[in-house]
PDB file of C-alpha atoms in Angstrom:
ATOM      1  CA  UNK A   1     -36.247  86.234  19.902  1.00 57.00           C
ATOM      2  CA  UNK A   2     -39.193  83.839  19.816  1.00 61.00           C
ATOM      3  CA  UNK A   3     -38.413  80.092  20.450  1.00 65.00           C
ATOM      4  CA  UNK A   4     -38.859  77.921  17.433  1.00 60.00           C
ATOM      5  CA  UNK A   5     -41.768  76.137  19.189  1.00 64.00           C
ATOM      6  CA  UNK A   6     -43.692  79.338  19.100  1.00 70.00           C
ATOM      7  CA  UNK A   7     -42.514  80.825  15.837  1.00 76.00           C
ATOM      8  CA  UNK A   8     -46.017  80.741  14.261  1.00 83.00           C
ATOM      9  CA  UNK A   9     -48.391  83.626  13.250  1.00 84.00           C
ATOM     10  CA  UNK A  10     -52.062  83.299  14.082  1.00 88.00           C
ATOM     11  CA  UNK A  11     -52.909  82.618  10.311  1.00 86.00           C
ATOM     12  CA  UNK A  12     -50.358  79.823  10.164  1.00 89.00           C
ATOM     13  CA  UNK A  13     -51.521  78.187  13.250  1.00 91.00           C
ATOM     14  CA  UNK A  14     -55.288  78.168  12.094  1.00 92.00           C
ATOM     15  CA  UNK A  15     -54.441  76.953   8.540  1.00 94.00           C
ATOM     16  CA  UNK A  16     -52.045  74.285   9.799  1.00 94.00           C
ATOM     17  CA  UNK A  17     -54.860  73.089  12.259  1.00 95.00           C
ATOM     18  CA  UNK A  18     -57.240  72.986   9.073  1.00 96.00           C
ATOM     19  CA  UNK A  19     -54.552  71.098   7.110  1.00 96.00           C
ATOM     20  CA  UNK A  20     -54.023  68.542   9.980  1.00 97.00           C
ATOM     21  CA  UNK A  21     -57.658  68.102  10.492  1.00 97.00           C
ATOM     22  CA  UNK A  22     -58.233  67.535   6.607  1.00 97.00           C
ATOM     23  CA  UNK A  23     -55.366  64.855   6.968  1.00 97.00           C
ATOM     24  CA  UNK A  24     -56.984  63.020   9.782  1.00 98.00           C
ATOM     25  CA  UNK A  25     -60.275  62.962   7.795  1.00 97.00           C
ATOM     26  CA  UNK A  26     -58.539  61.573   4.775  1.00 97.00           C
ATOM     27  CA  UNK A  27     -56.764  58.888   6.808  1.00 98.00           C
ATOM     28  CA  UNK A  28     -60.134  57.983   8.507  1.00 98.00           C
ATOM     29  CA  UNK A  29     -61.864  57.827   5.179  1.00 97.00           C
ATOM     30  CA  UNK A  30     -59.143  55.432   3.837  1.00 98.00           C
ATOM     31  CA  UNK A  31     -59.562  53.285   7.085  1.00 98.00           C
ATOM     32  CA  UNK A  32     -63.229  53.049   6.851  1.00 96.00           C
ATOM     33  CA  UNK A  33     -63.169  52.372   3.124  1.00 96.00           C
ATOM     34  CA  UNK A  34     -60.435  49.778   3.021  1.00 97.00           C
ATOM     35  CA  UNK A  35     -62.691  46.752   3.618  1.00 97.00           C
ATOM     36  CA  UNK A  36     -65.195  47.734   0.970  1.00 97.00           C
ATOM     37  CA  UNK A  37     -62.498  48.060  -1.963  1.00 98.00           C
ATOM     38  CA  UNK A  38     -63.015  45.029  -4.452  1.00 98.00           C
ATOM     39  CA  UNK A  39     -60.398  45.707  -6.972  1.00 98.00           C
ATOM     40  CA  UNK A  40     -56.779  44.447  -5.837  1.00 98.00           C
ATOM     41  CA  UNK A  41     -55.250  47.301  -7.873  1.00 97.00           C
ATOM     42  CA  UNK A  42     -57.314  49.973  -6.095  1.00 98.00           C
ATOM     43  CA  UNK A  43     -56.554  48.401  -2.742  1.00 98.00           C
ATOM     44  CA  UNK A  44     -52.917  48.416  -3.534  1.00 97.00           C
ATOM     45  CA  UNK A  45     -52.906  52.220  -4.374  1.00 98.00           C
ATOM     46  CA  UNK A  46     -55.145  52.846  -1.283  1.00 98.00           C
ATOM     47  CA  UNK A  47     -52.541  51.096   1.116  1.00 98.00           C
ATOM     48  CA  UNK A  48     -49.492  52.728  -0.477  1.00 98.00           C
ATOM     49  CA  UNK A  49     -51.236  56.148  -0.345  1.00 98.00           C
ATOM     50  CA  UNK A  50     -52.304  55.542   3.232  1.00 98.00           C
ATOM     51  CA  UNK A  51     -48.881  54.673   4.420  1.00 98.00           C
ATOM     52  CA  UNK A  52     -47.273  57.838   2.636  1.00 98.00           C
ATOM     53  CA  UNK A  53     -50.177  60.089   4.106  1.00 98.00           C
ATOM     54  CA  UNK A  54     -49.327  58.785   7.568  1.00 98.00           C
ATOM     55  CA  UNK A  55     -45.642  59.511   7.359  1.00 97.00           C
ATOM     56  CA  UNK A  56     -46.443  63.011   5.859  1.00 97.00           C
ATOM     57  CA  UNK A  57     -48.964  63.895   8.583  1.00 98.00           C
ATOM     58  CA  UNK A  58     -46.480  62.843  11.244  1.00 97.00           C
ATOM     59  CA  UNK A  59     -43.762  65.013   9.562  1.00 97.00           C
ATOM     60  CA  UNK A  60     -46.139  67.931   9.609  1.00 96.00           C
ATOM     61  CA  UNK A  61     -47.139  67.390  13.135  1.00 96.00           C
ATOM     62  CA  UNK A  62     -43.492  67.060  14.309  1.00 96.00           C
ATOM     63  CA  UNK A  63     -42.309  70.512  12.711  1.00 94.00           C
ATOM     64  CA  UNK A  64     -45.500  72.290  13.778  1.00 93.00           C
ATOM     65  CA  UNK A  65     -45.123  71.428  17.477  1.00 92.00           C
ATOM     66  CA  UNK A  66     -41.377  71.859  17.432  1.00 91.00           C
ATOM     67  CA  UNK A  67     -40.893  74.764  14.836  1.00 89.00           C
ATOM     68  CA  UNK A  68     -37.804  72.842  13.992  1.00 91.00           C
ATOM     69  CA  UNK A  69     -36.881  70.324  11.036  1.00 92.00           C
ATOM     70  CA  UNK A  70     -38.763  67.193  11.614  1.00 92.00           C
ATOM     71  CA  UNK A  71     -37.225  63.866  12.341  1.00 92.00           C
ATOM     72  CA  UNK A  72     -38.343  62.470   9.109  1.00 92.00           C
ATOM     73  CA  UNK A  73     -38.206  64.893   6.229  1.00 90.00           C
ATOM     74  CA  UNK A  74     -40.914  65.224   3.440  1.00 91.00           C
ATOM     75  CA  UNK A  75     -40.441  62.603   0.815  1.00 94.00           C
ATOM     76  CA  UNK A  76     -41.817  62.481  -2.859  1.00 95.00           C
ATOM     77  CA  UNK A  77     -44.672  60.154  -3.561  1.00 96.00           C
ATOM     78  CA  UNK A  78     -44.137  57.898  -6.560  1.00 93.00           C
ATOM     79  CA  UNK A  79     -46.915  56.225  -8.250  1.00 92.00           C
ATOM     80  CA  UNK A  80     -46.581  52.774  -9.906  1.00 88.00           C
ATOM     81  CA  UNK A  81     -48.606  53.011 -13.087  1.00 83.00           C
ATOM     82  CA  UNK A  82     -48.017  54.734 -16.359  1.00 84.00           C
ATOM     83  CA  UNK A  83     -49.737  58.126 -17.233  1.00 86.00           C
ATOM     84  CA  UNK A  84     -51.837  56.936 -20.109  1.00 89.00           C
ATOM     85  CA  UNK A  85     -55.245  58.512 -20.305  1.00 91.00           C
ATOM     86  CA  UNK A  86     -58.253  57.290 -22.452  1.00 92.00           C
ATOM     87  CA  UNK A  87     -59.676  60.318 -24.139  1.00 93.00           C
ATOM     88  CA  UNK A  88     -63.384  60.670 -25.121  1.00 91.00           C
ATOM     89  CA  UNK A  89     -66.855  60.136 -23.670  1.00 91.00           C
ATOM     90  CA  UNK A  90     -68.809  56.910 -23.556  1.00 91.00           C
ATOM     91  CA  UNK A  91     -72.536  56.828 -22.651  1.00 90.00           C
ATOM     92  CA  UNK A  92     -73.178  55.674 -19.066  1.00 88.00           C
ATOM     93  CA  UNK A  93     -75.850  55.766 -16.357  1.00 89.00           C
ATOM     94  CA  UNK A  94     -76.137  59.172 -14.845  1.00 89.00           C
ATOM     95  CA  UNK A  95     -74.593  59.474 -11.446  1.00 89.00           C
ATOM     96  CA  UNK A  96     -76.662  60.144  -8.338  1.00 92.00           C
ATOM     97  CA  UNK A  97     -76.350  59.826  -4.646  1.00 94.00           C
ATOM     98  CA  UNK A  98     -76.383  56.396  -3.063  1.00 94.00           C
ATOM     99  CA  UNK A  99     -79.249  55.348  -0.757  1.00 96.00           C
ATOM    100  CA  UNK A 100     -77.456  52.773   1.236  1.00 95.00           C
ATOM    101  CA  UNK A 101     -74.091  51.714   2.497  1.00 92.00           C
ATOM    102  CA  UNK A 102     -74.320  48.620   0.391  1.00 94.00           C
ATOM    103  CA  UNK A 103     -73.950  50.633  -2.899  1.00 95.00           C
ATOM    104  CA  UNK A 104     -70.450  51.831  -1.945  1.00 96.00           C
ATOM    105  CA  UNK A 105     -68.189  50.430  -4.788  1.00 97.00           C
ATOM    106  CA  UNK A 106     -64.649  51.117  -6.228  1.00 98.00           C
ATOM    107  CA  UNK A 107     -65.988  54.057  -8.235  1.00 97.00           C
ATOM    108  CA  UNK A 108     -67.306  55.856  -4.968  1.00 97.00           C
ATOM    109  CA  UNK A 109     -64.245  54.828  -3.046  1.00 98.00           C
ATOM    110  CA  UNK A 110     -61.737  56.144  -5.564  1.00 98.00           C
ATOM    111  CA  UNK A 111     -63.877  59.481  -5.922  1.00 97.00           C
ATOM    112  CA  UNK A 112     -63.576  59.892  -2.072  1.00 97.00           C
ATOM    113  CA  UNK A 113     -59.618  59.254  -2.453  1.00 98.00           C
ATOM    114  CA  UNK A 114     -59.599  61.951  -5.317  1.00 98.00           C
ATOM    115  CA  UNK A 115     -61.488  64.323  -3.322  1.00 97.00           C
ATOM    116  CA  UNK A 116     -59.298  64.037  -0.273  1.00 97.00           C
ATOM    117  CA  UNK A 117     -56.208  64.787  -2.289  1.00 98.00           C
ATOM    118  CA  UNK A 118     -57.782  67.738  -4.026  1.00 97.00           C
ATOM    119  CA  UNK A 119     -58.880  69.302  -0.670  1.00 97.00           C
ATOM    120  CA  UNK A 120     -55.366  68.548   0.724  1.00 97.00           C
ATOM    121  CA  UNK A 121     -53.444  70.205  -2.270  1.00 97.00           C
ATOM    122  CA  UNK A 122     -55.735  73.328  -1.848  1.00 97.00           C
ATOM    123  CA  UNK A 123     -55.492  73.665   1.836  1.00 97.00           C
ATOM    124  CA  UNK A 124     -51.700  72.914   2.011  1.00 97.00           C
ATOM    125  CA  UNK A 125     -50.982  75.604  -0.649  1.00 97.00           C
ATOM    126  CA  UNK A 126     -53.282  78.035   1.115  1.00 95.00           C
ATOM    127  CA  UNK A 127     -51.416  77.395   4.586  1.00 96.00           C
ATOM    128  CA  UNK A 128     -47.995  77.422   3.069  1.00 96.00           C
ATOM    129  CA  UNK A 129     -48.596  80.948   1.685  1.00 94.00           C
ATOM    130  CA  UNK A 130     -49.670  82.061   5.280  1.00 90.00           C
ATOM    131  CA  UNK A 131     -46.797  80.482   7.082  1.00 92.00           C
ATOM    132  CA  UNK A 132     -44.219  82.482   8.904  1.00 91.00           C
ATOM    133  CA  UNK A 133     -42.315  79.400  10.299  1.00 93.00           C
ATOM    134  CA  UNK A 134     -39.771  78.691   7.520  1.00 93.00           C
ATOM    135  CA  UNK A 135     -39.735  74.839   8.316  1.00 94.00           C
ATOM    136  CA  UNK A 136     -43.521  74.556   8.377  1.00 94.00           C
ATOM    137  CA  UNK A 137     -43.827  76.601   5.265  1.00 95.00           C
ATOM    138  CA  UNK A 138     -41.394  74.321   3.575  1.00 96.00           C
ATOM    139  CA  UNK A 139     -42.921  71.177   4.726  1.00 97.00           C
ATOM    140  CA  UNK A 140     -46.199  72.238   3.554  1.00 97.00           C
ATOM    141  CA  UNK A 141     -44.950  73.493   0.256  1.00 97.00           C
ATOM    142  CA  UNK A 142     -43.303  70.243  -0.346  1.00 97.00           C
ATOM    143  CA  UNK A 143     -46.126  68.088   0.500  1.00 97.00           C
ATOM    144  CA  UNK A 144     -48.465  69.818  -2.199  1.00 97.00           C
ATOM    145  CA  UNK A 145     -46.719  67.981  -5.238  1.00 97.00           C
ATOM    146  CA  UNK A 146     -47.553  64.710  -3.254  1.00 97.00           C
ATOM    147  CA  UNK A 147     -51.324  65.480  -3.199  1.00 98.00           C
ATOM    148  CA  UNK A 148     -51.044  66.319  -7.029  1.00 97.00           C
ATOM    149  CA  UNK A 149     -49.310  62.988  -7.613  1.00 97.00           C
ATOM    150  CA  UNK A 150     -51.654  60.906  -5.419  1.00 97.00           C
ATOM    151  CA  UNK A 151     -54.657  62.703  -7.029  1.00 97.00           C
ATOM    152  CA  UNK A 152     -53.063  61.992 -10.534  1.00 97.00           C
ATOM    153  CA  UNK A 153     -52.650  58.313  -9.638  1.00 97.00           C
ATOM    154  CA  UNK A 154     -56.273  58.039  -8.735  1.00 97.00           C
ATOM    155  CA  UNK A 155     -57.480  59.896 -11.767  1.00 97.00           C
ATOM    156  CA  UNK A 156     -55.614  57.507 -13.973  1.00 96.00           C
ATOM    157  CA  UNK A 157     -57.077  54.577 -12.215  1.00 97.00           C
ATOM    158  CA  UNK A 158     -60.642  56.177 -12.521  1.00 97.00           C
ATOM    159  CA  UNK A 159     -59.934  56.817 -16.260  1.00 96.00           C
ATOM    160  CA  UNK A 160     -58.835  53.331 -16.937  1.00 95.00           C
ATOM    161  CA  UNK A 161     -62.058  52.099 -15.564  1.00 95.00           C
ATOM    162  CA  UNK A 162     -64.140  54.838 -17.255  1.00 94.00           C
ATOM    163  CA  UNK A 163     -65.311  56.306 -14.056  1.00 94.00           C
ATOM    164  CA  UNK A 164     -63.524  59.469 -14.962  1.00 92.00           C
ATOM    165  CA  UNK A 165     -63.972  60.241 -18.491  1.00 90.00           C
ATOM    166  CA  UNK A 166     -61.827  62.942 -20.376  1.00 90.00           C
ATOM    167  CA  UNK A 167     -63.503  64.769 -23.209  1.00 92.00           C
ATOM    168  CA  UNK A 168     -61.117  66.014 -25.874  1.00 91.00           C
ATOM    169  CA  UNK A 169     -61.446  68.971 -28.344  1.00 92.00           C
ATOM    170  CA  UNK A 170     -61.135  68.243 -32.142  1.00 90.00           C
ATOM    171  CA  UNK A 171     -57.628  68.346 -33.302  1.00 92.00           C
ATOM    172  CA  UNK A 172     -58.287  71.600 -35.265  1.00 93.00           C
ATOM    173  CA  UNK A 173     -59.744  73.239 -32.156  1.00 93.00           C
ATOM    174  CA  UNK A 174     -56.989  72.073 -29.926  1.00 92.00           C
ATOM    175  CA  UNK A 175     -54.301  73.361 -32.467  1.00 93.00           C
ATOM    176  CA  UNK A 176     -56.204  76.753 -32.608  1.00 93.00           C
ATOM    177  CA  UNK A 177     -56.048  77.018 -28.750  1.00 94.00           C
ATOM    178  CA  UNK A 178     -52.424  75.892 -28.561  1.00 92.00           C
ATOM    179  CA  UNK A 179     -51.644  78.726 -31.084  1.00 92.00           C
ATOM    180  CA  UNK A 180     -53.291  81.566 -29.144  1.00 93.00           C
ATOM    181  CA  UNK A 181     -50.119  82.404 -27.293  1.00 92.00           C
ATOM    182  CA  UNK A 182     -46.499  83.583 -28.445  1.00 91.00           C
ATOM    183  CA  UNK A 183     -43.442  83.598 -26.392  1.00 89.00           C
ATOM    184  CA  UNK A 184     -42.716  86.861 -24.444  1.00 87.00           C
ATOM    185  CA  UNK A 185     -39.912  89.097 -25.219  1.00 83.00           C
ATOM    186  CA  UNK A 186     -37.035  89.465 -22.665  1.00 84.00           C
ATOM    187  CA  UNK A 187     -36.831  93.439 -23.188  1.00 83.00           C
ATOM    188  CA  UNK A 188     -38.040  95.324 -20.142  1.00 80.00           C
ATOM    189  CA  UNK A 189     -40.072  98.385 -21.208  1.00 74.00           C
ATOM    190  CA  UNK A 190     -38.394 101.708 -20.472  1.00 76.00           C
TER     191      UNK A 190
END
């Protein structure tokens, strides 16, 4: 019988290493960008997310090293704002890469934050699918919804400031797309 500490397959070890490296990178970005944030609302989101991400990182490290239940279990991230989106497009200047560090603004910072959560969700999902240690698999799987929630929080912030615009189909096209599918029957074919 393998001890819990070494109850990991090779894919799992490499994937969790990638997840933890991504987490460190995200936390480092948050730290580097904190002093450049102008909007108090974005700074509040950044600080709350950073604190949550540190705890989740420590939980993952704990169970990965021990193979056992972590001292602090995975929690659920709860955003503060509502989930109202502004639909439609407005004309704005085309986006292009910045030329100097002084051009870093809240739009760019929130974009980095969103990207970190998208990467984290994908890597954690992939790693959870390869995990052989049941505790590590559960911790990774439980943390994916947190990445989704934090990304959603940032996308709402970006949308409110028109950094992230959401085009919408006409009502007729939307209705047509919604009517393309019907419920499945419960009968199993013989």
